[in-house]
Every structure is written in structure tokens, then in C-alpha cells.
Tab-separated table of C-alpha atoms in Angstrom:
chain	number	residue	atom	x	y	z
W	1	MET	CA	21.895	-5.359	4.164
W	2	ARG	CA	20.649	-5.700	7.749
W	3	THR	CA	17.902	-3.261	8.706
W	4	GLN	CA	18.710	-1.193	11.799
W	5	THR	CA	16.523	-1.720	14.818
W	6	LEU	CA	14.763	1.259	16.414
W	7	PRO	CA	17.072	1.323	19.470
W	8	GLU	CA	20.126	1.246	17.185
W	9	ALA	CA	18.778	4.130	15.101
W	10	ARG	CA	18.069	6.144	18.228
W	11	ALA	CA	21.573	5.498	19.514
W	12	ILE	CA	23.049	6.804	16.261
W	13	THR	CA	20.953	9.973	16.163
W	14	ALA	CA	20.901	10.752	19.898
W	15	THR	CA	22.497	13.989	21.060
W	16	PRO	CA	25.394	13.278	23.429
W	17	THR	CA	24.674	14.110	27.029
W	18	ARG	CA	27.037	16.511	28.798
W	19	LYS	CA	27.671	14.783	32.109
W	20	ARG	CA	31.426	15.099	31.567
W	21	PHE	CA	31.123	18.821	32.289
W	22	PHE	CA	29.537	18.030	35.635
W	23	ILE	CA	32.599	15.896	36.379
W	24	MET	CA	34.710	18.951	35.486
W	25	VAL	CA	32.858	20.942	38.160
W	26	LEU	CA	33.422	18.188	40.738
W	27	LEU	CA	37.160	18.301	40.034
W	28	PHE	CA	37.152	22.100	40.229
W	29	ILE	CA	35.632	22.098	43.717
W	30	THR	CA	38.013	19.376	44.857
W	31	VAL	CA	41.013	21.395	43.640
W	32	VAL	CA	39.737	24.513	45.462
W	33	ILE	CA	39.703	22.536	48.713
W	34	ASN	CA	43.033	20.881	47.906
W	35	TYR	CA	44.810	24.201	47.477
W	36	LEU	CA	43.170	25.881	50.451
W	37	ASP	CA	44.660	23.099	52.560
W	38	ARG	CA	48.063	23.675	50.960
W	39	SER	CA	48.066	27.445	51.366
W	40	ASN	CA	46.225	27.982	54.652
W	41	LEU	CA	49.552	27.912	56.498
W	42	SER	CA	50.749	30.938	54.508
W	43	ILE	CA	47.713	32.916	55.716
W	44	ALA	CA	48.206	31.908	59.330
W	45	ALA	CA	52.015	32.171	59.239
W	46	PRO	CA	52.599	35.812	60.277
W	47	ALA	CA	50.496	35.438	63.451
W	48	LEU	CA	51.339	31.783	64.096
W	49	THR	CA	55.105	32.152	63.779
W	50	SER	CA	55.080	35.278	65.942
W	51	GLU	CA	53.125	33.486	68.666
W	52	LEU	CA	55.386	30.422	68.534
W	53	ASN	CA	58.557	32.527	68.073
W	54	ILE	CA	59.762	30.788	64.891
W	55	ASP	CA	62.595	32.450	62.909
W	56	PRO	CA	62.637	32.787	59.060
W	57	VAL	CA	64.846	29.740	58.453
W	58	HIS	CA	62.542	27.527	60.513
W	59	VAL	CA	59.513	29.119	58.835
W	60	GLY	CA	60.996	27.980	55.521
W	61	LEU	CA	61.377	24.474	56.927
W	62	VAL	CA	57.729	24.416	58.054
W	63	PHE	CA	56.615	25.658	54.633
W	64	SER	CA	58.684	22.892	53.022
W	65	ALA	CA	57.327	20.084	55.234
W	66	PHE	CA	54.343	19.527	52.937
W	67	GLY	CA	56.639	19.138	49.945
W	68	TRP	CA	58.877	16.452	51.477
W	69	THR	CA	56.140	13.881	51.878
W	70	TYR	CA	54.070	15.104	48.928
W	71	ALA	CA	57.009	14.455	46.613
W	72	ALA	CA	58.071	11.218	48.324
W	73	MET	CA	54.577	9.724	48.026
W	74	GLN	CA	54.055	10.533	44.351
W	75	LEU	CA	55.256	7.183	43.025
W	76	PRO	CA	53.279	5.140	45.572
W	77	GLY	CA	50.349	7.480	44.976
W	78	GLY	CA	50.590	7.061	41.208
W	79	TRP	CA	50.807	3.292	41.633
W	80	LEU	CA	47.599	3.400	43.698
W	81	VAL	CA	45.855	5.528	41.059
W	82	ASP	CA	46.483	2.781	38.499
W	83	ARG	CA	44.830	0.239	40.811
W	84	VAL	CA	42.231	1.866	43.088
W	85	PRO	CA	39.128	3.486	41.533
W	86	PRO	CA	39.002	7.300	41.889
W	87	ARG	CA	35.735	7.122	43.803
W	88	ILE	CA	37.410	5.186	46.633
W	89	LEU	CA	40.936	6.604	46.584
W	90	TYR	CA	39.911	10.266	46.426
W	91	THR	CA	37.377	9.831	49.231
W	92	VAL	CA	39.903	8.266	51.605
W	93	ALA	CA	42.729	10.669	50.772
W	94	LEU	CA	40.529	13.771	50.977
W	95	ALA	CA	39.013	12.781	54.313
W	96	LEU	CA	42.366	11.961	55.911
W	97	TRP	CA	44.250	15.070	54.766
W	98	SER	CA	41.319	17.216	55.913
W	99	ILE	CA	41.412	15.658	59.385
W	100	ALA	CA	45.174	16.326	59.569
W	101	THR	CA	44.433	19.944	58.576
W	102	ILE	CA	41.949	20.311	61.433
W	103	PHE	CA	44.591	19.067	63.881
W	104	LEU	CA	46.913	21.849	62.696
W	105	GLY	CA	44.540	24.271	64.400
W	106	PHE	CA	45.534	22.841	67.774
W	107	VAL	CA	49.304	22.604	67.337
W	108	GLY	CA	51.624	24.424	69.732
W	109	SER	CA	55.189	23.849	68.544
W	110	PHE	CA	57.512	23.852	65.550
W	111	VAL	CA	57.747	20.058	65.663
W	112	GLY	CA	53.964	19.661	65.704
W	113	LEU	CA	53.605	22.018	62.737
W	114	PHE	CA	56.279	20.175	60.786
W	115	VAL	CA	54.870	16.691	61.421
W	116	LEU	CA	51.257	17.582	60.615
W	117	ARG	CA	52.224	19.429	57.436
W	118	MET	CA	54.155	16.319	56.414
W	119	ALA	CA	50.996	14.296	56.998
W	120	VAL	CA	48.920	16.652	54.820
W	121	GLY	CA	51.540	16.398	52.062
W	122	ALA	CA	51.611	12.599	52.103
W	123	LEU	CA	47.826	12.302	52.029
W	124	GLU	CA	47.385	14.838	49.204
W	125	ALA	CA	49.923	13.017	47.011
W	126	PRO	CA	47.433	11.042	44.870
W	127	ALA	CA	45.201	14.064	44.170
W	128	TYR	CA	46.543	15.390	40.879
W	129	PRO	CA	47.293	11.961	39.380
W	130	ILE	CA	43.645	11.136	40.167
W	131	ASN	CA	42.535	14.357	38.435
W	132	SER	CA	44.559	13.392	35.356
W	133	ARG	CA	43.146	9.860	35.434
W	134	VAL	CA	39.556	11.156	35.671
W	135	VAL	CA	40.003	13.656	32.818
W	136	THR	CA	41.605	11.006	30.591
W	137	ALA	CA	38.589	8.739	31.136
W	138	TRP	CA	35.925	11.422	30.751
W	139	PHE	CA	37.147	13.797	28.004
W	140	PRO	CA	38.144	13.502	24.339
W	141	GLU	CA	41.483	14.991	23.364
W	142	LYS	CA	39.950	18.116	21.818
W	143	GLU	CA	38.313	19.051	25.148
W	144	ARG	CA	41.005	17.865	27.517
W	145	ALA	CA	43.000	21.087	27.883
W	146	THR	CA	39.797	22.984	28.631
W	147	ALA	CA	38.944	20.420	31.308
W	148	VAL	CA	42.446	20.554	32.804
W	149	GLY	CA	42.454	24.344	32.635
W	150	PHE	CA	39.048	24.590	34.287
W	151	TYR	CA	39.809	22.346	37.247
W	152	THR	CA	43.317	23.786	37.601
W	153	SER	CA	41.763	27.244	37.821
W	154	GLY	CA	40.272	26.075	41.098
W	155	GLN	CA	43.653	26.403	42.760
W	156	PHE	CA	43.711	30.092	41.827
W	157	VAL	CA	40.088	31.205	41.983
W	158	GLY	CA	39.582	29.575	45.369
W	159	LEU	CA	42.592	31.372	46.770
W	160	ALA	CA	41.668	34.632	45.044
W	161	PHE	CA	38.211	34.823	46.581
W	162	LEU	CA	38.818	32.928	49.799
W	163	THR	CA	42.201	34.358	50.845
W	164	PRO	CA	40.484	37.522	52.175
W	165	VAL	CA	37.980	35.274	53.979
W	166	LEU	CA	40.783	33.276	55.603
W	167	ALA	CA	42.577	36.525	56.513
W	168	TRP	CA	39.365	37.734	58.158
W	169	LEU	CA	38.985	34.436	60.041
W	170	GLN	CA	42.555	34.758	61.280
W	171	ALA	CA	42.105	38.381	62.351
W	172	THR	CA	38.720	37.760	64.016
W	173	PHE	CA	39.004	34.280	65.549
W	174	GLY	CA	42.743	33.603	65.519
W	175	TRP	CA	44.963	31.505	63.272
W	176	HIS	CA	43.572	28.260	64.735
W	177	MET	CA	40.228	28.731	62.977
W	178	VAL	CA	41.910	28.966	59.545
W	179	PHE	CA	42.851	25.270	59.788
W	180	VAL	CA	39.642	24.107	61.447
W	181	ALA	CA	37.438	25.749	58.806
W	182	THR	CA	39.360	24.546	55.746
W	183	GLY	CA	39.739	21.023	57.126
W	184	GLY	CA	36.059	20.786	58.042
W	185	VAL	CA	34.976	21.684	54.511
W	186	GLY	CA	37.242	18.943	53.156
W	187	VAL	CA	35.669	16.248	55.325
W	188	ILE	CA	32.203	17.203	54.085
W	189	TRP	CA	33.345	17.181	50.449
W	190	ALA	CA	34.912	13.715	50.816
W	191	VAL	CA	31.457	12.330	51.630
W	192	ILE	CA	29.908	14.153	48.669
W	193	TRP	CA	32.574	12.852	46.253
W	194	TYR	CA	31.934	9.250	47.324
W	195	MET	CA	28.188	9.643	46.883
W	196	VAL	CA	28.377	11.314	43.444
W	197	TYR	CA	31.396	10.196	41.405
W	198	ARG	CA	31.225	7.210	39.017
W	199	GLU	CA	33.102	6.017	35.913
W	200	PRO	CA	31.643	7.114	32.533
W	201	ARG	CA	29.696	3.912	31.809
W	202	ASP	CA	28.332	3.777	35.355
W	203	PHE	CA	27.391	7.440	35.770
W	204	LYS	CA	23.650	8.006	35.902
W	205	GLY	CA	22.312	9.929	32.927
W	206	VAL	CA	25.227	9.346	30.525
W	207	ASN	CA	23.964	8.113	27.160
W	208	GLN	CA	25.819	5.949	24.640
W	209	ALA	CA	26.315	8.936	22.334
W	210	GLU	CA	28.417	10.701	24.986
W	211	ILE	CA	30.392	7.513	25.645
W	212	ASP	CA	31.084	7.210	21.913
W	213	LEU	CA	32.049	10.892	21.638
W	214	ILE	CA	34.594	10.490	24.442
W	215	LYS	CA	35.955	7.181	23.170
W	216	ASP	CA	36.181	8.190	19.510
W	217	GLY	CA	37.955	11.389	20.547
W	218	GLY	CA	40.716	9.528	22.399
W	219	GLY	CA	39.193	9.342	25.880
W	220	LEU	CA	39.860	6.091	27.730
W	221	VAL	CA	36.310	5.388	28.913
W	222	ASP	CA	37.131	1.773	29.796
W	223	ILE	CA	40.340	2.565	31.627
W	224	GLN	CA	39.111	1.087	34.925
W	225	THR	CA	38.136	-2.210	33.259
W	226	ASP	CA	41.438	-2.342	31.394
W	227	THR	CA	43.321	-1.486	34.588
W	228	ASP	CA	41.535	-4.220	36.542
W	229	LYS	CA	42.581	-6.785	33.922
W	230	ALA	CA	46.192	-5.581	33.879
W	231	LYS	CA	46.736	-5.222	37.642
W	232	SER	CA	50.159	-6.358	38.774
W	233	GLY	CA	52.755	-5.546	41.378
W	234	PHE	CA	55.201	-2.673	41.132
W	235	SER	CA	57.552	-3.074	38.182
W	236	TRP	CA	60.992	-1.502	37.994
W	237	LYS	CA	60.723	-1.894	34.230
W	238	ASP	CA	57.642	0.323	34.211
W	239	LEU	CA	59.459	2.884	36.345
W	240	GLY	CA	62.367	2.697	33.920
W	241	ILE	CA	60.017	3.515	31.042
W	242	VAL	CA	58.758	6.716	32.658
W	243	LEU	CA	62.258	7.743	33.777
W	244	THR	CA	64.140	7.224	30.499
W	245	GLN	CA	62.115	9.280	28.022
W	246	ARG	CA	63.600	12.635	26.968
W	247	LYS	CA	60.206	14.172	26.267
W	248	LEU	CA	58.930	13.149	29.701
W	249	TRP	CA	61.984	14.719	31.326
W	250	GLY	CA	61.115	17.886	29.440
W	251	ILE	CA	57.766	18.115	31.189
W	252	TYR	CA	59.193	16.909	34.526
W	253	LEU	CA	61.811	19.671	34.670
W	254	GLY	CA	59.385	22.231	33.270
W	255	GLN	CA	56.946	21.364	36.041
W	256	PHE	CA	59.597	21.885	38.712
W	257	CYS	CA	60.239	25.374	37.362
W	258	LEU	CA	56.535	26.156	36.990
W	259	ASN	CA	55.830	25.013	40.543
W	260	SER	CA	58.632	27.154	41.940
W	261	THR	CA	56.629	30.275	41.129
W	262	LEU	CA	53.454	28.669	42.434
W	263	TRP	CA	55.027	27.676	45.747
W	264	PHE	CA	56.368	31.170	46.307
W	265	PHE	CA	52.761	32.384	46.187
W	266	LEU	CA	51.503	29.484	48.329
W	267	THR	CA	54.073	30.027	51.079
W	268	TRP	CA	56.133	33.234	51.304
W	269	PHE	CA	53.883	35.661	49.417
W	270	PRO	CA	51.800	36.989	52.371
W	271	THR	CA	54.916	37.223	54.522
W	272	TYR	CA	56.663	39.127	51.717
W	273	LEU	CA	53.849	41.682	51.641
W	274	VAL	CA	53.595	42.049	55.429
W	275	LYS	CA	57.250	41.875	56.497
W	276	TYR	CA	59.209	43.128	53.490
W	277	ARG	CA	56.670	45.543	51.973
W	278	GLY	CA	55.205	46.834	55.237
W	279	MET	CA	51.515	46.137	54.584
W	280	ASP	CA	49.054	45.417	57.373
W	281	PHE	CA	47.558	41.922	57.462
W	282	ILE	CA	44.005	42.710	56.303
W	283	LYS	CA	45.237	44.959	53.486
W	284	SER	CA	47.751	42.319	52.396
W	285	GLY	CA	44.996	39.713	52.426
W	286	LEU	CA	42.988	41.803	49.969
W	287	LEU	CA	45.976	42.609	47.770
W	288	ALA	CA	47.116	38.973	47.827
W	289	SER	CA	43.917	38.023	46.036
W	290	LEU	CA	44.794	40.070	42.926
W	291	PRO	CA	47.639	37.860	41.635
W	292	PHE	CA	45.449	34.782	42.197
W	293	LEU	CA	42.699	36.394	40.127
W	294	ALA	CA	45.256	37.092	37.409
W	295	ALA	CA	46.380	33.451	37.530
W	296	PHE	CA	42.747	32.344	37.305
W	297	VAL	CA	42.308	34.390	34.124
W	298	GLY	CA	45.553	32.945	32.778
W	299	VAL	CA	44.630	29.337	33.313
W	300	LEU	CA	41.163	29.736	31.754
W	301	CYS	CA	42.695	31.471	28.734
W	302	SER	CA	45.246	28.684	28.456
W	303	GLY	CA	42.777	25.797	28.295
W	304	PHE	CA	40.326	27.466	25.932
W	305	PHE	CA	43.089	28.826	23.689
W	306	SER	CA	44.874	25.467	23.489
W	307	ASP	CA	41.737	23.533	22.527
W	308	TRP	CA	40.791	26.313	20.074
W	309	LEU	CA	44.148	25.840	18.328
W	310	ILE	CA	43.431	22.114	17.966
W	311	ARG	CA	40.005	22.811	16.495
W	312	ARG	CA	41.692	25.194	14.045
W	313	GLY	CA	43.833	22.315	12.796
W	314	HIS	CA	47.087	22.869	14.687
W	315	THR	CA	48.947	19.898	16.104
W	316	VAL	CA	48.438	18.825	19.697
W	317	GLY	CA	52.083	19.597	20.409
W	318	PHE	CA	51.864	23.184	19.158
W	319	ALA	CA	48.504	23.802	20.846
W	320	ARG	CA	49.696	22.511	24.220
W	321	LYS	CA	53.243	23.868	24.276
W	322	LEU	CA	52.573	27.405	23.025
W	323	PRO	CA	50.639	28.638	26.111
W	324	ILE	CA	52.990	26.770	28.456
W	325	ILE	CA	56.160	28.296	27.003
W	326	ALA	CA	54.597	31.758	26.683
W	327	GLY	CA	53.331	31.586	30.266
W	328	LEU	CA	56.731	30.628	31.676
W	329	LEU	CA	58.371	33.481	29.800
W	330	ILE	CA	55.758	35.926	31.133
W	331	SER	CA	56.428	34.630	34.660
W	332	THR	CA	59.978	35.977	34.482
W	333	SER	CA	58.421	39.451	34.810
W	334	ILE	CA	58.292	38.855	38.579
W	335	ILE	CA	61.822	40.261	38.707
W	336	GLY	CA	60.325	43.711	38.046
W	337	ALA	CA	59.099	43.773	41.672
W	338	ASN	CA	62.739	44.222	42.721
W	339	TYR	CA	62.943	47.583	41.002
W	340	VAL	CA	59.813	49.396	42.196
W	341	ASP	CA	58.691	50.746	45.571
W	342	SER	CA	55.089	51.624	44.770
W	343	THR	CA	52.641	49.072	46.194
W	344	PRO	CA	50.419	49.093	43.068
W	345	LEU	CA	53.465	48.447	40.865
W	346	VAL	CA	54.706	45.627	43.087
W	347	ILE	CA	51.302	43.968	42.923
W	348	ALA	CA	51.150	44.586	39.153
W	349	PHE	CA	54.425	42.752	38.519
W	350	LEU	CA	53.413	39.907	40.804
W	351	ALA	CA	50.000	39.659	39.152
W	352	LEU	CA	51.550	39.594	35.660
W	353	ALA	CA	53.958	36.860	36.721
W	354	PHE	CA	51.183	34.779	38.247
W	355	PHE	CA	49.038	35.320	35.146
W	356	GLY	CA	51.895	33.713	33.224
W	357	ASN	CA	51.997	30.861	35.728
W	358	GLY	CA	48.291	30.285	35.169
W	359	LEU	CA	48.720	30.455	31.398
W	360	ALA	CA	51.356	27.722	31.624
W	361	SER	CA	49.435	25.478	33.985
W	362	ILE	CA	47.811	23.076	31.490
W	363	THR	CA	50.914	20.903	31.770
W	364	TRP	CA	48.808	17.948	32.975
W	365	SER	CA	47.236	17.803	29.498
W	366	LEU	CA	50.642	16.696	28.215
W	367	VAL	CA	50.814	13.945	30.830
W	368	SER	CA	47.487	12.647	29.516
W	369	THR	CA	48.781	12.803	25.934
W	370	LEU	CA	52.336	11.486	26.369
W	371	ALA	CA	51.981	8.787	29.045
W	372	PRO	CA	51.681	5.093	28.117
W	373	SER	CA	47.974	4.286	28.519
W	374	ARG	CA	48.447	1.672	31.255
W	375	LEU	CA	50.965	3.834	33.133
W	376	LEU	CA	48.973	7.051	33.438
W	377	GLY	CA	49.135	6.962	37.217
W	378	LEU	CA	52.834	6.128	37.414
W	379	THR	CA	53.733	8.770	34.841
W	380	GLY	CA	51.557	11.312	36.631
W	381	GLY	CA	53.136	10.371	39.941
W	382	THR	CA	56.655	10.780	38.548
W	383	PHE	CA	55.695	14.100	36.947
W	384	ASN	CA	54.237	15.313	40.233
W	385	LEU	CA	57.178	13.979	42.274
W	386	ILE	CA	59.803	15.865	40.297
W	387	GLY	CA	57.595	18.915	39.827
W	388	ASN	CA	56.842	19.136	43.516
W	389	LEU	CA	60.422	18.960	44.616
W	390	ALA	CA	59.826	22.687	44.182
W	391	ALA	CA	57.510	22.485	47.189
W	392	ILE	CA	60.584	21.473	49.194
W	393	ALA	CA	63.234	23.614	47.543
W	394	THR	CA	61.364	26.889	47.087
W	395	PRO	CA	60.380	27.578	50.731
W	396	ILE	CA	63.813	26.568	52.042
W	397	VAL	CA	65.848	28.454	49.442
W	398	ILE	CA	63.712	31.575	49.906
W	399	GLY	CA	64.067	31.212	53.690
W	400	PHE	CA	67.849	31.452	53.337
W	401	LEU	CA	67.817	34.105	50.605
W	402	ALA	CA	65.408	36.262	52.636
W	403	SER	CA	67.196	35.859	55.961
W	404	GLY	CA	68.765	39.297	55.470
W	405	GLU	CA	67.008	42.622	54.961
W	406	SER	CA	66.230	42.204	51.258
W	407	PHE	CA	63.831	39.861	49.491
W	408	ALA	CA	65.286	40.696	46.038
W	409	PRO	CA	67.533	37.583	45.747
W	410	ALA	CA	64.499	35.368	46.327
W	411	ILE	CA	62.485	37.115	43.604
W	412	THR	CA	65.442	36.764	41.199
W	413	TYR	CA	65.632	33.037	41.972
W	414	ILE	CA	61.975	32.564	40.957
W	415	ALA	CA	62.455	34.534	37.715
W	416	VAL	CA	65.493	32.487	36.647
W	417	LEU	CA	63.677	29.197	37.213
W	418	ALA	CA	60.736	30.371	35.095
W	419	LEU	CA	63.153	31.019	32.215
W	420	LEU	CA	64.736	27.583	32.633
W	421	GLY	CA	61.257	26.018	32.539
W	422	ALA	CA	60.508	27.605	29.168
W	423	LEU	CA	63.815	26.294	27.806
W	424	SER	CA	62.952	22.789	29.029
W	425	TYR	CA	59.764	22.726	26.953
W	426	ILE	CA	61.507	24.266	23.945
W	427	LEU	CA	64.543	21.969	23.907
W	428	LEU	CA	63.477	18.639	25.432
W	429	VAL	CA	59.814	17.788	24.838
W	430	GLY	CA	59.884	17.442	21.043
W	431	LYS	CA	56.957	15.869	19.172
W	432	VAL	CA	53.893	15.333	21.340
W	433	GLU	CA	52.530	11.793	20.944
W	434	ARG	CA	51.652	8.913	23.257
W	435	ILE	CA	54.601	6.705	24.214
W	436	GLU	CA	53.930	3.132	23.114
W	437	LEU	CA	55.298	0.394	25.336
W	438	ASP	CA	56.406	-1.813	22.458
W	439	ASN	CA	58.605	1.090	21.261
W	440	PRO	CA	59.157	3.167	24.407
W	441	ARG	CA	61.765	5.464	22.980
């Protein structure tokens, strides 16, 4: 028997480093910035639309502008994620969408608003497929939902704590500064991401024990090397694979329903409080933070609870689907806001619904688990495309439903979609396992 060398023995006994959790923090900060740039228009909207004299139907169209290009660019964005390293692609996308956000601060017409929001949507398209790609490379399966839950919480905690700040900026310096400030932060972060991010084997301070822990646990630490070897042009066959799987359609449709609630909060929510519930802007800015805090708690509970179930011996499918289905069912409670007049009760129903949305928001962990390994980006892009059709539909549908005196039909619409999302996961997803290309069905 061969005697182990000293370096080999050290490698076996070394404690794994924990650099993957630093990567989790990087993704969290990036998501905070990403969602501030999606939602800043909702903060500025009451003052902006009044100044530019834009009616509710056209407000809905402006809110939807992001979604048109964001959805349309998902497949090209996913294709890029499979070919361009995250360090490069995220830097370029983040810098460009942040510059477009800054320009929004100087717009003076409906057309200008619409075009620049379309630009932000197109440039943000690769963001979440990149997040999924990074987590798949850096985390073993048993930690992946926690990682997804943690970075996803950035979209809620950032808005929860920073919405009052943006409301104050708008009230003190005007709506223009809301866009300039959020865009400026994004440009700075793009530089930081480029300087710091690396793949697992190239990241300074990562030891072999951590690499082995990730790889043995199902993480694809060599995904960039494998992707470089397998690079090819766009394939309709590959697109056919990700569009013809029942279980993938289960998560696609579920994501559309989940995002419908999210996009209500990212677009019409402040206007609902100010115009339909009669709150002043500063007060509504403070109250608007409460549902985002509830969603933040929900998403953290979801990731930790899901990974805890796996460690307790439950299947990946049960551990991932239980919080998603439960969260979507809880989100239907938003309909309760139609039946109360008290401001605390309205906020309570909205907070409970958004808590459910947060609880359900580890859906990207299923993309990582179900997608064919060489089509992570394309699957993620398709998932995000269909899911973010809600970014188009929700603002427009609500704009028409709320064109009268009552907002109740719009709230009912969101509740019904949440119920349909739960049914999609219950009836369509089935057994959770990676789709193999040699037996795609």
C-alpha cells in the first residue's frame, strides 16, 4: 500500500474554508441593487406621473416597460450565461443598467420613461440566471436553498430598509434623485464585482477541502471549464429540451404566478396606499417597508427550513416544494385587504401575503436541481422569461382593473394567481431530479 505524502494527508484532514459564504454575501448585495433599480420607479411614480400628467392606464404601461424587454432577453441572456464567465457578464450588465437608471432621472416624457425602462429591463435580463449559475458552482445541494434564500432576501430587505430612504430622497430632493442615487450605487458595485469575483478554483483563499465539499455535495465547481469545452452556437434542440418537460413547465407557470404578487408590490403598491387608501407619501413610504420586512423573514425561513428538511432525511423534492406551495397558498390572503378599512389591517393582510411570497421564493433552487447540467443558463433564462411575463401582465392588468374607483378587482386578481401557482407545483412538477440529456423526458 502506498504511503500518503504529507501534503496529501494535510489535504485530507484540512478543515474546509468558507469562502462560498462570502460569495453568498456578494450575491445578496447585487440583488439589493438589482431590485432597487426595478422598484425605484414605484417610489417616484406618484410625484413623477403627476408632474408629467400621466393617467393610470399609461402608468401601467410605464410600469410594464421593464418586463417587456426583461422577458424578451431571457433566452439570449441565458445563452450568454452558458458562455460568458459571471465575472465579465455581471460587470457589464450591472454597469450598463445602472447608467440607464441614472438617465431616468433626467427624463421628461412618457416616451422617454418607457424607452429607458425597457433598456433597464433588457440589461438586467442575465442577472438571475447568473445568480443561479454562481450558486450551482459554489454550493453543495444541501446548502443551496439557504444560499438562494439568502441572496433572494436581498430583494426584500433592501426594499424594506431603503424604501423609506428613497421616499425621503424623493420628498427632499425630488423624484429625479431617486434614479440618480440608485444608478450611481450600481456603477460603483459593478467595479467591485469585477475586482472580487472568481470561480471556486481561482478564488483566493479557497482550499481543496472546500472544493471537495462542494463537488462531492453536487456543486458543479468545474462548470466554467466544462462550459468552455462544450461551447457551441444556439441549438433549437436544446431549446426544445427545456420547453418540452412537464416538470419544468410546472416551475415556469408557478414562477409567473409567484412573480405576479411580487410585481404588484414593485409597481402599484405605493400608488395603492397613496391614491386608494389616502395615505400621505412619507407615511406610505414607512408603511410600505413592513410587507417587505415580512417577505424578508419569509424568504430566510424558506431557505433554512428547506435545507433543514434535507438534513433530516427528507427528499429534495419534498424539502423544496413544501415551502413554495405553502407560501403561495399564504399569498392568497392578500384578498383580505378588500374587506377591511383600517390601515393597520390593510397592512397586516398585505404583509402576510408578502411573507408567503418570500416563503415561496426559493424557486431558483429547483432550477439548479432540475436543469440539464450544460443547459443551466438556458433553463434559467426560460424560467425567468415565462416567470417575468408577470412583469408585463401585472402592471397593465392592474392599470385597467384600477381605472375605476376601486382597487378590489386588482387585489382579487393577485390572489387568484397565487392559488393557481400552488396548483402548478402540486400537479405538474412531480419528482424532483436532474433532467438527463440522454433521456430528456
